[in-house]
Amino acid sequence: MSIFRFKEFVVSQESCPMKINTDGVLLGALANVSNAKHICDIGTGTGVIALMLAQRNKNAKIDALDIDYRAVDTATKNFENSLFHARLKCYHHSFVEFFEMNPLKKYDVIVSNPPFFLNALKADSEMKNLARHTDISFFLDLLRVAATHLEVRGSIQLIIPLDVSQAIQQLASDYHLSISEVINIKSFVDKEAFRQIIRLSKEQAQICKNSDFVIYSREKEHSMEYRAALKDFFTIF
């Protein structure tokens, strides 16, 4: 499906190498952005996460970054066609390049649905390789950027597999970041989590909030919590 219709915006994804997926919409729905005035979306793809955050937070201005020019073209058009176009801007840069060019930029929230197949076999498609594969240096750069470019009370929020999450949590303190929230994403209540949304904060967290989020109540039937999280976005709810 090249066009995905949400309740308040439309996302074209025809020329974008990475399509809308469950990870992205969950981050868009569950990221904590209630008081954020400036948000950065790293690896924006179609721009769907940025659009969801713009809908949720009417006061936020959002910079979206992507290294793939086709993704940037797609996201830019999706932004321009939305009600939130004045608060959204897309840049064709890696996040490292972007922050080197903008050393004084600060954000309340940085979000990312990042590439995560560490040391995995590469796919046939070169574009998908670019969007989906990385190594640990990517995440080290991500933590370094967060440590430098988050506001004092800012946070970076990622949706990632558990092995990547574990590695990042072990490294976080080296960058003066504290784990303040972990959401365990499960397909079914009796299954192991297959993703985590983690929130790393500049402020030292007294406790880490830990919760589960279950997508399905039974086969092909979304859970009530999934419906509640996506009801403002998906036309099927």
Tab-separated table of C-alpha atoms in Angstrom:
chain	number	residue	atom	x	y	z
A	1	MET	CA	0.000	0.000	0.000
A	2	SER	CA	1.666	3.220	-1.163
A	3	ILE	CA	-0.807	5.553	0.599
A	4	PHE	CA	-1.593	5.159	4.296
A	5	ARG	CA	-4.489	7.277	5.561
A	6	PHE	CA	-4.475	8.330	9.190
A	7	LYS	CA	-7.285	10.279	10.856
A	8	GLU	CA	-5.536	13.658	10.621
A	9	PHE	CA	-2.910	13.165	7.913
A	10	VAL	CA	-1.962	11.023	4.927
A	11	VAL	CA	1.388	9.299	4.418
A	12	SER	CA	2.691	8.433	0.969
A	13	GLN	CA	5.430	5.817	1.123
A	14	GLU	CA	5.825	4.782	-2.511
A	15	SER	CA	9.457	5.837	-3.044
A	16	CYS	CA	10.669	5.426	0.536
A	17	PRO	CA	12.911	2.387	1.175
A	18	MET	CA	11.488	1.779	4.646
A	19	LYS	CA	7.708	1.588	4.850
A	20	ILE	CA	5.404	2.325	7.772
A	21	ASN	CA	5.764	-0.432	10.348
A	22	THR	CA	4.561	-1.394	13.814
A	23	ASP	CA	7.743	-0.157	15.501
A	24	GLY	CA	7.376	3.322	14.076
A	25	VAL	CA	3.710	3.839	14.924
A	26	LEU	CA	4.229	2.506	18.454
A	27	LEU	CA	7.046	4.974	19.067
A	28	GLY	CA	4.901	7.738	17.592
A	29	ALA	CA	2.033	6.818	19.909
A	30	LEU	CA	3.944	6.021	23.109
A	31	ALA	CA	6.915	8.402	23.222
A	32	ASN	CA	6.715	10.888	26.079
A	33	VAL	CA	6.519	14.304	24.368
A	34	SER	CA	3.865	16.081	26.422
A	35	ASN	CA	5.986	19.095	27.416
A	36	ALA	CA	8.403	19.140	24.497
A	37	LYS	CA	8.809	22.305	22.470
A	38	HIS	CA	11.594	21.059	20.185
A	39	ILE	CA	11.822	17.465	18.938
A	40	CYS	CA	14.297	15.751	16.627
A	41	ASP	CA	13.322	12.587	14.714
A	42	ILE	CA	16.427	10.709	13.573
A	43	GLY	CA	15.943	8.424	10.564
A	44	THR	CA	12.508	9.778	9.788
A	45	GLY	CA	11.744	7.570	6.757
A	46	THR	CA	8.232	8.462	5.580
A	47	GLY	CA	7.954	11.031	8.372
A	48	VAL	CA	5.169	9.114	10.121
A	49	ILE	CA	6.675	9.382	13.630
A	50	ALA	CA	7.212	13.129	13.269
A	51	LEU	CA	3.633	13.553	12.017
A	52	MET	CA	2.213	11.552	14.921
A	53	LEU	CA	4.207	13.582	17.422
A	54	ALA	CA	3.094	16.821	15.779
A	55	GLN	CA	-0.528	15.699	16.126
A	56	ARG	CA	-0.026	14.744	19.782
A	57	ASN	CA	1.822	17.902	20.765
A	58	LYS	CA	0.370	21.029	19.186
A	59	ASN	CA	3.211	23.229	20.468
A	60	ALA	CA	6.191	21.187	19.291
A	61	LYS	CA	8.447	22.082	16.396
A	62	ILE	CA	10.029	19.001	14.858
A	63	ASP	CA	13.215	18.554	12.836
A	64	ALA	CA	13.340	15.268	10.928
A	65	LEU	CA	16.602	13.812	9.595
A	66	ASP	CA	17.348	11.068	7.100
A	67	ILE	CA	20.432	10.021	5.177
A	68	ASP	CA	18.407	8.672	2.224
A	69	TYR	CA	17.365	11.365	-0.270
A	70	ARG	CA	14.265	9.418	-1.302
A	71	ALA	CA	13.087	9.259	2.292
A	72	VAL	CA	13.704	13.000	2.655
A	73	ASP	CA	11.712	13.710	-0.506
A	74	THR	CA	8.867	11.491	0.699
A	75	ALA	CA	8.798	12.909	4.228
A	76	THR	CA	8.992	16.500	2.973
A	77	LYS	CA	5.948	15.980	0.734
A	78	ASN	CA	4.057	14.284	3.556
A	79	PHE	CA	4.860	17.202	5.855
A	80	GLU	CA	3.818	19.791	3.282
A	81	ASN	CA	0.486	18.038	2.772
A	82	SER	CA	-0.316	17.905	6.486
A	83	LEU	CA	-2.066	20.293	8.863
A	84	PHE	CA	1.196	20.503	10.799
A	85	HIS	CA	3.449	21.615	7.916
A	86	ALA	CA	4.499	24.878	9.612
A	87	ARG	CA	6.037	22.943	12.515
A	88	LEU	CA	7.819	20.215	10.538
A	89	LYS	CA	11.067	20.378	8.594
A	90	CYS	CA	13.111	17.599	7.000
A	91	TYR	CA	16.880	17.572	6.411
A	92	HIS	CA	18.965	15.360	4.117
A	93	HIS	CA	21.808	14.684	6.526
A	94	SER	CA	23.021	11.977	8.829
A	95	PHE	CA	22.437	13.014	12.411
A	96	VAL	CA	26.198	13.316	12.965
A	97	GLU	CA	26.514	15.724	10.020
A	98	PHE	CA	23.431	17.664	11.091
A	99	PHE	CA	24.738	18.324	14.581
A	100	GLU	CA	28.210	19.156	13.323
A	101	MET	CA	26.531	21.816	11.177
A	102	ASN	CA	24.302	22.940	14.064
A	103	PRO	CA	26.492	22.716	17.187
A	104	LEU	CA	24.179	24.881	19.310
A	105	LYS	CA	20.968	22.971	18.552
A	106	LYS	CA	19.159	21.676	21.643
A	107	TYR	CA	16.085	19.473	21.885
A	108	ASP	CA	13.669	18.478	24.598
A	109	VAL	CA	13.186	15.076	22.985
A	110	ILE	CA	15.129	13.069	20.414
A	111	VAL	CA	13.310	10.037	19.001
A	112	SER	CA	14.466	7.311	16.666
A	113	ASN	CA	13.322	4.024	15.195
A	114	PRO	CA	16.927	3.249	14.274
A	115	PRO	CA	18.619	0.614	12.143
A	116	PHE	CA	19.304	-2.279	14.447
A	117	PHE	CA	20.588	-5.395	12.687
A	118	LEU	CA	23.975	-5.383	14.335
A	119	ASN	CA	26.395	-7.698	12.530
A	120	ALA	CA	23.503	-9.142	10.506
A	121	LEU	CA	23.676	-10.383	6.929
A	122	LYS	CA	22.939	-7.638	4.442
A	123	ALA	CA	19.744	-7.682	2.392
A	124	ASP	CA	19.776	-7.594	-1.403
A	125	SER	CA	18.421	-4.069	-1.659
A	126	GLU	CA	21.119	-1.415	-1.234
A	127	MET	CA	18.556	1.116	-0.021
A	128	LYS	CA	17.254	-1.268	2.617
A	129	ASN	CA	20.819	-1.983	3.691
A	130	LEU	CA	21.329	1.719	4.265
A	131	ALA	CA	18.104	2.043	6.241
A	132	ARG	CA	18.248	-1.157	8.289
A	133	HIS	CA	21.872	-2.070	9.006
A	134	THR	CA	24.405	-0.484	11.258
A	135	ASP	CA	27.029	-1.301	13.854
A	136	ILE	CA	27.641	-0.275	17.435
A	137	SER	CA	29.379	2.957	16.371
A	138	PHE	CA	25.990	4.255	15.220
A	139	PHE	CA	24.607	3.938	18.741
A	140	LEU	CA	27.734	5.403	20.320
A	141	ASP	CA	27.289	8.446	18.086
A	142	LEU	CA	23.603	8.551	19.011
A	143	LEU	CA	24.389	8.591	22.733
A	144	ARG	CA	27.101	11.204	22.256
A	145	VAL	CA	24.731	13.459	20.329
A	146	ALA	CA	22.015	13.002	22.949
A	147	ALA	CA	24.412	13.893	25.751
A	148	THR	CA	25.425	17.086	23.952
A	149	HIS	CA	22.214	18.239	22.281
A	150	LEU	CA	19.470	17.460	24.786
A	151	GLU	CA	18.161	20.152	27.084
A	152	VAL	CA	18.851	19.670	30.795
A	153	ARG	CA	15.530	17.870	31.294
A	154	GLY	CA	15.576	16.285	27.859
A	155	SER	CA	15.396	12.640	26.843
A	156	ILE	CA	16.184	10.358	23.931
A	157	GLN	CA	13.576	7.675	23.197
A	158	LEU	CA	14.244	4.655	20.991
A	159	ILE	CA	12.378	1.547	19.896
A	160	ILE	CA	14.857	-1.309	19.519
A	161	PRO	CA	15.296	-5.088	19.981
A	162	LEU	CA	16.192	-6.321	23.444
A	163	ASP	CA	19.835	-7.128	22.687
A	164	VAL	CA	20.433	-3.633	21.343
A	165	SER	CA	18.550	-2.156	24.298
A	166	GLN	CA	20.760	-4.040	26.731
A	167	ALA	CA	23.910	-2.785	25.013
A	168	ILE	CA	22.686	0.829	25.043
A	169	GLN	CA	21.658	0.672	28.688
A	170	GLN	CA	25.113	-0.585	29.613
A	171	LEU	CA	26.706	2.322	27.752
A	172	ALA	CA	24.319	5.073	28.837
A	173	SER	CA	26.095	6.063	32.039
A	174	ASP	CA	29.305	6.701	30.093
A	175	TYR	CA	27.409	9.571	28.440
A	176	HIS	CA	25.769	10.787	31.665
A	177	LEU	CA	22.392	9.459	30.587
A	178	SER	CA	20.018	7.667	32.942
A	179	ILE	CA	17.429	4.987	32.113
A	180	SER	CA	14.085	6.487	33.131
A	181	GLU	CA	11.583	4.239	31.339
A	182	VAL	CA	11.384	0.869	29.615
A	183	ILE	CA	8.275	-0.317	27.764
A	184	ASN	CA	8.382	-4.000	26.850
A	185	ILE	CA	6.531	-4.589	23.570
A	186	LYS	CA	4.898	-8.026	23.314
A	187	SER	CA	2.791	-9.601	20.587
A	188	PHE	CA	0.713	-11.515	23.180
A	189	VAL	CA	0.584	-11.328	26.961
A	190	ASP	CA	2.190	-14.775	27.379
A	191	LYS	CA	5.008	-14.116	24.907
A	192	GLU	CA	8.440	-12.635	25.491
A	193	ALA	CA	8.994	-9.007	24.542
A	194	PHE	CA	10.423	-8.555	21.038
A	195	ARG	CA	11.060	-4.794	21.254
A	196	GLN	CA	11.604	-2.193	23.937
A	197	ILE	CA	10.935	1.503	23.935
A	198	ILE	CA	13.597	2.983	26.195
A	199	ARG	CA	13.831	6.524	27.488
A	200	LEU	CA	17.249	7.866	28.456
A	201	SER	CA	17.226	11.149	30.358
A	202	LYS	CA	19.791	13.832	31.043
A	203	GLU	CA	18.508	14.098	34.612
A	204	GLN	CA	19.380	11.270	36.990
A	205	ALA	CA	16.282	9.080	37.292
A	206	GLN	CA	15.357	8.073	40.847
A	207	ILE	CA	13.508	5.023	39.547
A	208	CYS	CA	13.060	3.428	36.160
A	209	LYS	CA	9.441	3.024	35.124
A	210	ASN	CA	8.973	-0.449	33.641
A	211	SER	CA	5.809	-1.621	31.909
A	212	ASP	CA	4.505	-4.083	29.318
A	213	PHE	CA	2.568	-3.207	26.174
A	214	VAL	CA	0.685	-6.038	24.471
A	215	ILE	CA	-0.387	-5.687	20.830
A	216	TYR	CA	-2.871	-8.580	20.465
A	217	SER	CA	-5.470	-9.963	22.859
A	218	ARG	CA	-5.873	-12.982	20.586
A	219	GLU	CA	-4.972	-13.947	17.024
A	220	LYS	CA	-5.844	-11.079	14.638
A	221	GLU	CA	-7.530	-9.082	17.425
A	222	HIS	CA	-5.794	-5.994	18.767
A	223	SER	CA	-5.649	-5.492	22.517
A	224	MET	CA	-7.551	-2.720	24.242
A	225	GLU	CA	-4.279	-0.944	25.097
A	226	TYR	CA	-3.173	-1.025	21.455
A	227	ARG	CA	-6.541	0.361	20.381
A	228	ALA	CA	-6.333	3.090	23.021
A	229	ALA	CA	-2.812	4.068	21.933
A	230	LEU	CA	-3.668	4.239	18.219
A	231	LYS	CA	-7.324	5.348	18.284
A	232	ASP	CA	-6.436	8.965	17.493
A	233	PHE	CA	-4.474	7.866	14.431
A	234	PHE	CA	-5.837	4.711	12.808
A	235	THR	CA	-9.130	4.937	10.940
A	236	ILE	CA	-9.963	1.323	11.843
A	237	PHE	CA	-10.411	2.230	15.521
